Amino acid sequence: MPILKSSEWRGAADIAVAKPARSALALGSNIGDSRTILEAAIETLAQTPGIFLETRSSWYRTKALGPPQPDYLNGCVILQVEILPQQLLAALLEIEEQFGRVRQERWGPRTLDLDLLLYHDLILDTPNLQIPHPRMRERAFVLVPLAEIAPDWIEPVSKCVIKELLKEVDCSDVHLT
């Protein structure tokens, strides 16, 4: 699929939605009962119209980025979606809000963080959504669980499979729970 700018993605994405698209999400939490929150978020995703859970990773304990805060519990899911990327983003933001997410500081602690990593092989650049996620290739806490469930998925910008991207990051702070 071509690289699309915000002014042109809408029409192309409307055509692409004719069949289900495979999508990858990262999930994280470090406030409250993180495991319960993450499990409930997956259940909420699976009950959302146009979203179907394909598979999920194990949970990993990871050091937080940014200001001092508790460690995160992170994982990934693969979905089949019958909605456009912007609609998926809107659903993710709504689910975060349902679970008490408050955006106060960049990289601050959160009850729930849902990041859209990949949407089929789409490369999308809009003011509020970039696919692939612009920092996913740098983050072991994303790549470790994603490689567990989608090792051969080709990241469309680098053209590398996830298991190869994983070899390029330090995974020493990512621990299976």
Coordinates of N, CA and C in Angstrom, one line a residue:
M1 N 0.8 -1.2 0.0 CA 0.0 0.0 0.0 C 0.9 1.2 0.0
P2 N 0.5 2.3 -0.7 CA 1.4 3.5 -0.8 C 1.4 4.3 0.5
I3 N 2.3 5.2 0.6 CA 2.4 6.2 1.7 C 1.3 7.2 1.4
L4 N 0.5 7.5 2.4 CA -0.6 8.4 2.2 C -0.4 9.6 3.2
K5 N -0.7 10.8 2.7 CA -0.7 12.0 3.5 C -2.1 12.3 3.9
S6 N -2.2 13.1 4.9 CA -3.5 13.3 5.5 C -4.6 13.8 4.5
S7 N -4.2 14.5 3.5 CA -5.1 15.1 2.6 C -5.6 14.0 1.6
E8 N -5.0 12.9 1.5 CA -5.4 11.9 0.5 C -5.8 10.5 1.1
W9 N -5.6 10.3 2.4 CA -5.8 9.0 2.9 C -7.2 8.5 3.0
R10 N -8.2 9.4 3.2 CA -9.6 9.1 3.4 C -10.1 8.2 2.3
G11 N -10.0 8.7 1.1 CA -10.6 7.9 -0.1 C -9.9 6.6 -0.2
A12 N -8.6 6.5 -0.1 CA -7.9 5.3 -0.3 C -8.2 4.3 0.8
A13 N -8.4 4.8 2.1 CA -8.7 3.9 3.2 C -10.1 3.4 3.0
D14 N -11.1 4.2 2.5 CA -12.4 3.8 2.2 C -12.4 2.5 1.3
I15 N -11.6 2.6 0.3 CA -11.5 1.4 -0.6 C -10.9 0.2 0.1
A16 N -9.9 0.5 0.9 CA -9.2 -0.6 1.6 C -10.0 -1.3 2.6
V17 N -11.1 -0.7 3.1 CA -11.9 -1.3 4.2 C -12.9 -2.3 3.7
A18 N -12.9 -2.6 2.4 CA -13.8 -3.6 1.8 C -13.6 -5.0 2.4
K19 N -12.4 -5.3 2.8 CA -12.2 -6.6 3.5 C -11.5 -6.3 4.8
P20 N -11.6 -7.3 5.8 CA -11.0 -7.1 7.1 C -9.5 -6.8 6.9
A21 N -9.0 -6.0 7.8 CA -7.5 -5.7 7.8 C -7.0 -6.2 9.1
R22 N -5.8 -6.7 9.1 CA -5.1 -7.2 10.3 C -4.4 -6.0 10.9
S23 N -4.5 -5.9 12.2 CA -4.0 -4.7 12.9 C -3.3 -5.2 14.2
A24 N -2.2 -4.5 14.6 CA -1.5 -4.8 15.8 C -1.6 -3.6 16.8
L25 N -1.8 -4.0 18.0 CA -1.9 -3.0 19.1 C -0.9 -3.3 20.2
A26 N -0.4 -2.3 20.9 CA 0.3 -2.5 22.1 C -0.5 -2.0 23.2
L27 N -0.5 -2.7 24.4 CA -1.2 -2.3 25.5 C -0.3 -2.2 26.7
G28 N -0.5 -1.2 27.6 CA 0.3 -1.0 28.7 C -0.5 -0.4 29.9
S29 N 0.0 -0.6 31.1 CA -0.6 -0.1 32.3 C 0.4 -0.1 33.4
N30 N 0.4 1.0 34.2 CA 1.2 1.0 35.4 C 0.6 1.7 36.6
I31 N -0.8 1.9 36.5 CA -1.5 2.5 37.7 C -2.7 1.5 37.9
G32 N -2.9 1.2 39.2 CA -4.0 0.3 39.6 C -3.6 -1.1 39.4
D33 N -4.6 -2.0 39.3 CA -4.4 -3.4 39.1 C -4.2 -3.6 37.6
S34 N -3.0 -3.5 37.2 CA -2.7 -3.4 35.7 C -3.1 -4.7 35.0
R35 N -2.9 -5.9 35.6 CA -3.3 -7.1 34.9 C -4.8 -7.1 34.6
T36 N -5.5 -6.8 35.7 CA -7.0 -6.8 35.5 C -7.5 -5.8 34.5
I37 N -6.9 -4.6 34.6 CA -7.2 -3.5 33.6 C -6.9 -4.0 32.2
L38 N -5.7 -4.6 31.9 CA -5.4 -5.0 30.6 C -6.3 -6.1 30.1
E39 N -6.6 -7.1 31.0 CA -7.5 -8.2 30.6 C -8.8 -7.6 30.2
A40 N -9.3 -6.7 31.0 CA -10.6 -6.1 30.8 C -10.6 -5.3 29.5
A41 N -9.5 -4.6 29.2 CA -9.4 -3.8 28.0 C -9.5 -4.7 26.7
I42 N -8.8 -5.9 26.8 CA -8.9 -6.8 25.7 C -10.3 -7.3 25.5
E43 N -11.0 -7.6 26.6 CA -12.4 -8.0 26.5 C -13.2 -6.9 25.9
T44 N -13.0 -5.7 26.3 CA -13.7 -4.5 25.7 C -13.4 -4.4 24.2
L45 N -12.2 -4.5 23.8 CA -11.8 -4.5 22.4 C -12.6 -5.6 21.6
A46 N -12.6 -6.8 22.2 CA -13.2 -7.9 21.5 C -14.8 -7.7 21.4
Q47 N -15.3 -6.9 22.2 CA -16.8 -6.7 22.1 C -17.1 -5.5 21.3
T48 N -16.1 -4.8 20.8 CA -16.4 -3.6 20.0 C -16.7 -4.0 18.6
P49 N -17.8 -3.4 18.0 CA -18.2 -3.7 16.7 C -17.1 -3.5 15.7
G50 N -16.9 -4.4 14.8 CA -15.9 -4.3 13.7 C -14.5 -4.6 14.2
I51 N -14.3 -5.1 15.4 CA -13.0 -5.5 15.9 C -13.1 -6.9 16.4
F52 N -12.2 -7.8 15.9 CA -12.2 -9.2 16.3 C -10.8 -9.6 16.8
L53 N -10.7 -10.1 18.0 CA -9.4 -10.5 18.5 C -8.9 -11.8 17.8
E54 N -7.7 -11.7 17.2 CA -7.1 -12.9 16.6 C -6.2 -13.6 17.6
T55 N -5.3 -12.9 18.2 CA -4.4 -13.5 19.2 C -3.8 -12.4 20.1
R56 N -3.2 -12.9 21.2 CA -2.7 -11.9 22.2 C -1.4 -12.5 22.7
S57 N -0.5 -11.6 23.2 CA 0.8 -12.0 23.7 C 0.7 -12.3 25.2
S58 N 1.8 -12.8 25.8 CA 1.9 -12.8 27.2 C 2.1 -11.4 27.8
W59 N 2.1 -11.3 29.1 CA 2.3 -10.0 29.7 C 3.8 -9.9 30.1
Y60 N 4.4 -8.7 30.0 CA 5.8 -8.4 30.3 C 5.9 -7.3 31.2
R61 N 6.7 -7.4 32.2 CA 7.0 -6.3 33.2 C 8.2 -5.5 32.6
T62 N 8.0 -4.2 32.5 CA 9.1 -3.4 31.8 C 9.3 -2.1 32.6
K63 N 10.5 -1.6 32.5 CA 10.8 -0.3 33.2 C 10.1 0.8 32.4
A64 N 9.6 1.8 33.1 CA 8.9 3.0 32.5 C 9.9 3.9 31.9
L65 N 9.5 4.5 30.8 CA 10.2 5.6 30.2 C 9.7 6.9 30.8
G66 N 10.4 8.0 30.7 CA 10.0 9.3 31.2 C 10.2 9.5 32.7
P67 N 9.3 10.3 33.3 CA 9.5 10.6 34.7 C 9.4 9.4 35.6
P68 N 10.0 9.5 36.8 CA 10.0 8.4 37.8 C 8.5 7.9 38.0
Q69 N 8.3 6.6 37.9 CA 7.0 6.0 38.0 C 7.1 4.5 38.1
P70 N 6.0 3.8 38.5 CA 6.1 2.3 38.6 C 6.4 1.7 37.3
D71 N 6.9 0.4 37.3 CA 7.1 -0.4 36.1 C 5.7 -0.6 35.4
Y72 N 5.8 -0.9 34.1 CA 4.6 -1.2 33.3 C 4.4 -2.7 33.2
L73 N 3.2 -3.0 32.9 CA 2.8 -4.3 32.4 C 2.4 -4.1 30.9
N74 N 3.1 -4.7 30.0 CA 2.9 -4.5 28.6 C 2.6 -5.8 27.9
G75 N 1.9 -5.7 26.7 CA 1.6 -6.8 25.9 C 1.1 -6.3 24.5
C76 N 0.8 -7.2 23.6 CA 0.3 -6.8 22.3 C -0.9 -7.8 21.9
V77 N -1.7 -7.3 21.1 CA -2.8 -8.1 20.5 C -2.7 -7.9 19.0
I78 N -3.2 -8.9 18.3 CA -3.4 -8.9 16.8 C -4.9 -8.9 16.7
L79 N -5.5 -8.0 15.9 CA -6.9 -7.9 15.6 C -7.2 -8.1 14.1
Q80 N -8.4 -8.5 13.8 CA -8.9 -8.4 12.5 C -10.0 -7.2 12.6
V81 N -9.8 -6.2 11.8 CA -10.8 -5.1 12.0 C -11.5 -4.8 10.7
E82 N -12.7 -4.4 10.8 CA -13.6 -4.0 9.7 C -13.9 -2.5 9.7
I83 N -13.0 -1.8 10.3 CA -13.2 -0.3 10.5 C -11.9 0.4 10.0
L84 N -12.0 1.6 9.6 CA -10.9 2.4 9.1 C -9.9 2.7 10.3
P85 N -8.7 3.1 9.9 CA -7.7 3.4 11.0 C -8.1 4.5 11.9
Q86 N -8.7 5.5 11.4 CA -9.2 6.6 12.2 C -10.3 6.2 13.2
Q87 N -11.2 5.3 12.7 CA -12.2 4.8 13.5 C -11.7 3.9 14.6
L88 N -10.6 3.1 14.3 CA -10.0 2.3 15.3 C -9.3 3.1 16.3
L89 N -8.6 4.2 15.9 CA -8.0 5.1 16.9 C -9.1 5.7 17.8
A90 N -10.2 6.1 17.3 CA -11.3 6.7 18.1 C -11.8 5.7 19.1
A91 N -11.9 4.4 18.7 CA -12.3 3.4 19.6 C -11.3 3.1 20.7
L92 N -10.0 3.2 20.4 CA -9.0 3.0 21.3 C -9.0 4.1 22.4
L93 N -9.1 5.3 21.9 CA -9.1 6.5 22.8 C -10.3 6.4 23.7
E94 N -11.5 6.0 23.2 CA -12.7 5.8 24.0 C -12.5 4.8 25.1
I95 N -11.9 3.7 24.7 CA -11.6 2.6 25.7 C -10.6 3.1 26.8
E96 N -9.6 3.8 26.4 CA -8.6 4.3 27.4 C -9.4 5.2 28.4
E97 N -10.3 6.0 27.9 CA -11.0 6.9 28.7 C -12.0 6.1 29.7
Q98 N -12.6 5.1 29.2 CA -13.4 4.2 30.0 C -12.7 3.7 31.2
F99 N -11.4 3.4 31.0 CA -10.5 2.8 32.0 C -9.8 3.9 32.8
G100 N -10.2 5.2 32.7 CA -9.7 6.2 33.6 C -8.4 6.9 33.1
R101 N -8.1 6.7 31.8 CA -6.9 7.4 31.3 C -7.0 8.9 31.3
V102 N -6.0 9.5 31.9 CA -6.0 11.0 31.9 C -4.6 11.4 31.3
R103 N -4.7 12.2 30.3 CA -3.4 12.6 29.6 C -2.9 13.9 30.3
Q104 N -2.0 13.8 31.2 CA -1.4 14.9 32.0 C 0.0 15.3 31.5
E105 N 0.8 14.3 31.4 CA 2.2 14.5 30.9 C 2.7 13.5 30.0
R106 N 3.5 13.9 29.0 CA 4.1 13.0 28.1 C 4.8 11.9 28.8
W107 N 4.6 10.6 28.5 CA 5.2 9.5 29.0 C 5.0 9.3 30.5
G108 N 3.9 9.9 31.0 CA 3.6 9.8 32.4 C 2.8 8.5 32.7
P109 N 2.6 8.2 34.0 CA 1.9 7.0 34.4 C 0.5 7.0 33.8
R110 N 0.0 5.8 33.7 CA -1.4 5.7 33.1 C -2.1 4.4 33.5
T111 N -3.4 4.4 33.6 CA -4.1 3.2 33.9 C -4.2 2.3 32.7
L112 N -4.2 2.9 31.5 CA -4.3 2.1 30.3 C -3.7 3.0 29.1
D113 N -2.9 2.3 28.3 CA -2.3 2.9 27.1 C -2.5 1.9 26.0
L114 N -3.2 2.3 25.0 CA -3.5 1.5 23.8 C -2.9 2.2 22.6
D115 N -1.9 1.6 22.0 CA -1.2 2.2 20.8 C -1.5 1.4 19.6
L116 N -1.9 2.0 18.5 CA -2.1 1.4 17.2 C -0.7 1.3 16.6
L117 N -0.2 0.1 16.4 CA 1.1 -0.1 15.9 C 1.1 -0.3 14.3
L118 N 0.3 -1.2 13.9 CA 0.3 -1.6 12.5 C -1.1 -1.8 12.0
Y119 N -1.4 -1.5 10.8 CA -2.7 -1.7 10.2 C -2.4 -2.2 8.8
H120 N -2.5 -3.6 8.6 CA -2.1 -4.3 7.4 C -0.7 -3.8 7.0
D121 N -0.5 -3.3 5.8 CA 0.8 -2.8 5.4 C 0.7 -1.3 5.1
L122 N -0.3 -0.7 5.7 CA -0.5 0.7 5.5 C 0.6 1.6 6.1
I123 N 1.0 2.6 5.4 CA 1.9 3.7 5.9 C 1.0 5.0 5.8
L124 N 0.7 5.5 7.0 CA -0.2 6.6 7.1 C 0.4 7.8 7.9
D125 N 0.3 9.0 7.4 CA 0.8 10.1 8.1 C -0.2 11.2 8.2
T126 N -0.9 11.3 9.3 CA -1.9 12.4 9.5 C -1.5 13.2 10.8
P127 N -2.2 14.3 11.0 CA -1.8 15.1 12.2 C -2.0 14.3 13.5
N128 N -3.0 13.4 13.6 CA -3.3 12.7 14.8 C -3.1 11.2 14.8
L129 N -2.6 10.7 13.7 CA -2.3 9.2 13.6 C -1.2 8.9 12.6
Q130 N -0.2 8.2 13.1 CA 0.9 7.7 12.2 C 0.9 6.2 12.3
I131 N 0.9 5.6 11.1 CA 1.0 4.1 11.1 C 2.1 3.8 10.0
P132 N 3.1 3.0 10.4 CA 3.3 2.3 11.7 C 3.5 3.3 12.8
H133 N 3.3 2.9 14.0 CA 3.6 3.8 15.2 C 5.1 4.3 15.0
P134 N 5.3 5.6 15.1 CA 6.6 6.1 14.8 C 7.8 5.7 15.7
R135 N 7.5 5.2 16.9 CA 8.6 4.8 17.8 C 8.6 3.3 18.1
M136 N 7.8 2.5 17.4 CA 7.7 1.1 17.7 C 9.0 0.3 17.5
R137 N 9.8 0.8 16.5 CA 11.0 0.0 16.2 C 12.1 0.3 17.2
E138 N 11.9 1.2 18.1 CA 12.9 1.6 19.2 C 12.5 0.9 20.5
R139 N 11.4 0.3 20.6 CA 10.8 0.0 21.9 C 10.8 -1.5 22.1
A140 N 11.7 -2.0 23.0 CA 11.7 -3.5 23.3 C 10.3 -3.9 23.9
F141 N 9.7 -3.0 24.8 CA 8.4 -3.3 25.4 C 7.3 -3.5 24.4
V142 N 7.5 -3.0 23.2 CA 6.5 -3.3 22.1 C 7.0 -4.5 21.3
L143 N 8.3 -4.5 20.9 CA 8.7 -5.5 20.0 C 8.8 -6.9 20.6
V144 N 9.1 -7.1 21.9 CA 9.1 -8.4 22.5 C 7.7 -9.1 22.4
P145 N 6.7 -8.4 23.0 CA 5.4 -9.1 22.9 C 4.9 -9.2 21.4
L146 N 5.2 -8.3 20.6 CA 4.7 -8.4 19.2 C 5.4 -9.5 18.5
A147 N 6.7 -9.7 18.7 CA 7.5 -10.8 18.1 C 7.0 -12.2 18.6
E148 N 6.4 -12.2 19.8 CA 5.8 -13.4 20.3 C 4.6 -13.9 19.4
I149 N 3.8 -12.9 19.0 CA 2.6 -13.3 18.3 C 2.6 -13.0 16.8
A150 N 3.6 -12.2 16.3 CA 3.6 -11.8 14.9 C 5.1 -11.7 14.4
P151 N 5.9 -12.7 14.6 CA 7.3 -12.5 14.3 C 7.6 -12.2 12.9
D152 N 6.8 -12.7 12.0 CA 7.1 -12.5 10.5 C 6.3 -11.4 9.9
W153 N 5.6 -10.6 10.7 CA 4.9 -9.4 10.1 C 5.9 -8.4 9.6
I154 N 5.8 -7.9 8.4 CA 6.8 -7.0 7.9 C 6.3 -5.5 8.2
E155 N 7.2 -4.9 9.0 CA 7.0 -3.5 9.3 C 7.2 -2.7 8.0
P156 N 6.2 -2.0 7.5 CA 6.2 -1.4 6.1 C 7.2 -0.3 5.9
V157 N 7.7 0.4 6.8 CA 8.7 1.5 6.6 C 10.1 0.9 6.4
S158 N 10.5 0.1 7.4 CA 11.8 -0.5 7.3 C 11.9 -1.7 6.4
K159 N 10.7 -2.3 6.1 CA 10.6 -3.6 5.3 C 11.3 -4.8 6.0
C160 N 11.4 -4.7 7.3 CA 12.0 -5.8 8.1 C 10.9 -6.5 8.9
V161 N 11.1 -7.8 9.1 CA 10.1 -8.5 9.9 C 10.3 -8.2 11.4
I162 N 9.3 -8.3 12.2 CA 9.4 -7.9 13.6 C 10.5 -8.7 14.3
K163 N 10.7 -9.9 14.1 CA 11.7 -10.7 14.8 C 13.1 -10.2 14.5
E164 N 13.3 -9.5 13.3 CA 14.6 -8.9 13.0 C 14.7 -7.6 13.7
L165 N 13.7 -6.8 13.7 CA 13.7 -5.5 14.5 C 14.0 -5.7 15.9
L166 N 13.5 -6.8 16.5 CA 13.8 -7.1 17.9 C 15.2 -7.3 18.2
K167 N 16.0 -7.8 17.2 CA 17.4 -8.0 17.4 C 18.2 -6.7 17.6
E168 N 17.6 -5.6 17.2 CA 18.2 -4.2 17.2 C 18.0 -3.4 18.5
V169 N 17.2 -4.0 19.4 CA 16.9 -3.2 20.7 C 17.4 -4.0 21.9
D170 N 17.6 -3.3 23.0 CA 18.0 -3.8 24.3 C 16.8 -4.3 25.0
C171 N 16.7 -5.6 25.2 CA 15.6 -6.3 25.9 C 15.8 -6.6 27.3
S172 N 16.8 -6.1 27.9 CA 17.2 -6.4 29.3 C 16.2 -6.0 30.3
D173 N 15.4 -5.0 30.0 CA 14.4 -4.5 31.0 C 13.0 -5.0 30.7
V174 N 12.9 -6.1 29.9 CA 11.6 -6.6 29.5 C 11.6 -8.1 30.1
H175 N 10.6 -8.3 31.0 CA 10.6 -9.6 31.7 C 9.2 -10.2 31.7
L176 N 9.2 -11.5 31.2 CA 7.9 -12.2 31.2 C 7.3 -12.4 32.6
T177 N 6.0 -12.1 32.7 CA 5.4 -12.3 34.1 C 4.7 -13.6 34.2

